[in-house]
Amino acid sequence: MGKPSQFGSLEELLTLCSEVEGLSPCVDFAHLHSRTGKINTYYEFKSTLNQIEKKLGRPALDNMHIHLSGISYNNKAGELSHLNLRESDLKYTELLMALKEQEVGGVVICESPNLEEDALHLQETYKRSKYLT
């Protein structure tokens, strides 16, 4: 889903999930960012979550499956490789704020090259941020 030439835009995923009973999306915010060059601010993350809820209903937000990492990309090819979160331009703190505000439930899978360190960093950031409490 990280390359514009591949199937997997947000709209394509939501349409597929709305047409196939029992199917839920796996949302990779770094891929969405690399694919579009956008979806990297608090308001864009909120808009994405609102699109998911509008198309699939509140249960889609209550039980989300999210992949998260940093990503290296360019405007032509999209995703080039995964990066550690702090080495990327992904505004993951703003994403965490949007997830918290929308009361999103489910699972976040860290896919960075140093997944243990980044997963702990995400957890610590989520817990300590004054904006997320």
Short mmCIF file of C-alpha atoms in Angstrom, two decimals:
data_model
loop_
_atom_site.label_atom_id
_atom_site.label_comp_id
_atom_site.label_asym_id
_atom_site.label_seq_id
_atom_site.Cartn_x
_atom_site.Cartn_y
_atom_site.Cartn_z
CA MET A 1 0.00 0.00 0.00
CA GLY A 2 3.05 2.29 0.16
CA LYS A 3 3.39 2.80 -3.59
CA PRO A 4 0.94 4.84 -5.67
CA SER A 5 1.05 2.20 -8.43
CA GLN A 6 -0.14 -0.59 -6.08
CA PHE A 7 -3.65 -1.45 -4.98
CA GLY A 8 -4.25 -0.19 -1.48
CA SER A 9 -5.26 3.44 -1.32
CA LEU A 10 -7.40 4.26 1.68
CA GLU A 11 -10.46 4.55 -0.55
CA GLU A 12 -9.76 1.17 -2.19
CA LEU A 13 -9.31 -0.52 1.18
CA LEU A 14 -12.46 0.98 2.63
CA THR A 15 -14.51 0.05 -0.42
CA LEU A 16 -13.19 -3.53 -0.35
CA CYS A 17 -13.93 -3.85 3.37
CA SER A 18 -17.44 -2.48 2.91
CA GLU A 19 -18.16 -4.98 0.12
CA VAL A 20 -16.69 -8.15 1.68
CA GLU A 21 -18.43 -9.30 4.83
CA GLY A 22 -16.10 -9.85 7.79
CA LEU A 23 -13.17 -8.01 6.21
CA SER A 24 -11.43 -5.25 8.19
CA PRO A 25 -8.65 -2.96 7.02
CA CYS A 26 -5.06 -3.01 8.17
CA VAL A 27 -4.10 0.67 8.15
CA ASP A 28 -0.42 1.52 7.75
CA PHE A 29 -0.11 5.25 8.38
CA ALA A 30 3.50 5.41 7.12
CA HIS A 31 2.40 3.81 3.86
CA LEU A 32 -0.50 6.24 3.54
CA HIS A 33 1.96 9.07 4.07
CA SER A 34 4.49 7.76 1.55
CA ARG A 35 1.77 7.04 -1.01
CA THR A 36 0.19 10.49 -0.83
CA GLY A 37 2.98 12.76 0.41
CA LYS A 38 0.33 13.92 2.90
CA ILE A 39 -1.55 12.35 5.83
CA ASN A 40 1.10 13.46 8.30
CA THR A 41 -0.60 15.97 10.57
CA TYR A 42 -2.96 15.63 13.47
CA TYR A 43 -5.85 16.94 11.35
CA GLU A 44 -5.06 14.60 8.44
CA PHE A 45 -4.86 11.63 10.82
CA LYS A 46 -8.22 12.66 12.34
CA SER A 47 -9.70 13.01 8.85
CA THR A 48 -8.47 9.51 7.96
CA LEU A 49 -10.03 8.06 11.10
CA ASN A 50 -13.26 9.90 10.34
CA GLN A 51 -13.29 8.44 6.80
CA ILE A 52 -12.86 4.94 8.23
CA GLU A 53 -15.70 5.46 10.71
CA LYS A 54 -18.00 6.99 8.08
CA LYS A 55 -17.47 4.12 5.63
CA LEU A 56 -17.23 1.15 8.03
CA GLY A 57 -18.88 2.35 11.24
CA ARG A 58 -17.64 2.80 14.78
CA PRO A 59 -16.70 -0.90 15.20
CA ALA A 60 -13.89 -0.36 12.68
CA LEU A 61 -12.28 2.15 15.05
CA ASP A 62 -12.97 0.05 18.13
CA ASN A 63 -10.94 -2.86 16.75
CA MET A 64 -8.33 -1.37 14.42
CA HIS A 65 -5.27 -3.18 13.14
CA ILE A 66 -2.52 -0.60 12.57
CA HIS A 67 1.02 -0.97 11.25
CA LEU A 68 3.46 1.78 12.15
CA SER A 69 7.06 2.62 11.33
CA GLY A 70 9.07 5.40 9.85
CA ILE A 71 9.41 5.33 6.10
CA SER A 72 11.74 6.53 3.39
CA TYR A 73 9.88 7.54 0.23
CA ASN A 74 9.83 9.81 -2.75
CA ASN A 75 6.97 11.40 -4.63
CA LYS A 76 7.35 9.24 -7.74
CA ALA A 77 7.86 5.74 -6.31
CA GLY A 78 6.30 6.11 -2.88
CA GLU A 79 7.75 3.77 -0.27
CA LEU A 80 11.46 2.98 -0.54
CA SER A 81 12.18 1.39 2.85
CA HIS A 82 11.13 1.31 6.47
CA LEU A 83 13.01 3.53 8.93
CA ASN A 84 13.19 3.85 12.68
CA LEU A 85 10.53 6.32 13.82
CA ARG A 86 12.94 9.01 14.99
CA GLU A 87 14.81 8.88 11.65
CA SER A 88 11.67 9.59 9.64
CA ASP A 89 9.41 12.55 9.04
CA LEU A 90 6.30 10.68 10.24
CA LYS A 91 4.59 12.76 12.93
CA TYR A 92 3.77 9.75 15.05
CA THR A 93 3.12 11.83 18.18
CA GLU A 94 0.32 13.62 16.31
CA LEU A 95 -1.00 10.24 15.16
CA LEU A 96 -1.04 9.01 18.75
CA MET A 97 -2.97 12.14 19.76
CA ALA A 98 -5.56 11.50 17.04
CA LEU A 99 -5.90 7.83 18.03
CA LYS A 100 -6.37 8.81 21.67
CA GLU A 101 -8.90 11.53 20.92
CA GLN A 102 -10.96 9.25 18.67
CA GLU A 103 -10.77 6.53 21.36
CA VAL A 104 -9.41 4.04 18.85
CA GLY A 105 -8.99 0.49 20.11
CA GLY A 106 -7.22 -2.52 18.67
CA VAL A 107 -3.59 -3.33 17.95
CA VAL A 108 -0.59 -1.33 16.74
CA ILE A 109 2.17 -3.42 15.16
CA CYS A 110 5.57 -1.73 14.98
CA GLU A 111 7.37 -2.49 11.70
CA SER A 112 10.48 -0.36 12.05
CA PRO A 113 13.94 -1.92 11.57
CA ASN A 114 14.50 -1.66 15.34
CA LEU A 115 11.01 -2.75 16.28
CA GLU A 116 11.59 -3.46 19.97
CA GLU A 117 13.09 -0.02 20.65
CA ASP A 118 10.50 1.80 18.55
CA ALA A 119 7.60 -0.15 20.05
CA LEU A 120 8.76 0.81 23.55
CA HIS A 121 9.28 4.40 22.39
CA LEU A 122 5.72 4.52 21.06
CA GLN A 123 4.37 3.11 24.31
CA GLU A 124 6.37 5.55 26.44
CA THR A 125 5.39 8.49 24.22
CA TYR A 126 1.74 7.51 24.48
CA LYS A 127 1.87 7.19 28.27
CA ARG A 128 3.89 10.32 29.12
CA SER A 129 2.62 12.87 26.64
CA LYS A 130 0.64 15.63 28.35
CA TYR A 131 -1.46 15.82 25.19
CA LEU A 132 -2.45 12.17 25.40
CA THR A 133 -3.67 11.93 28.98
#
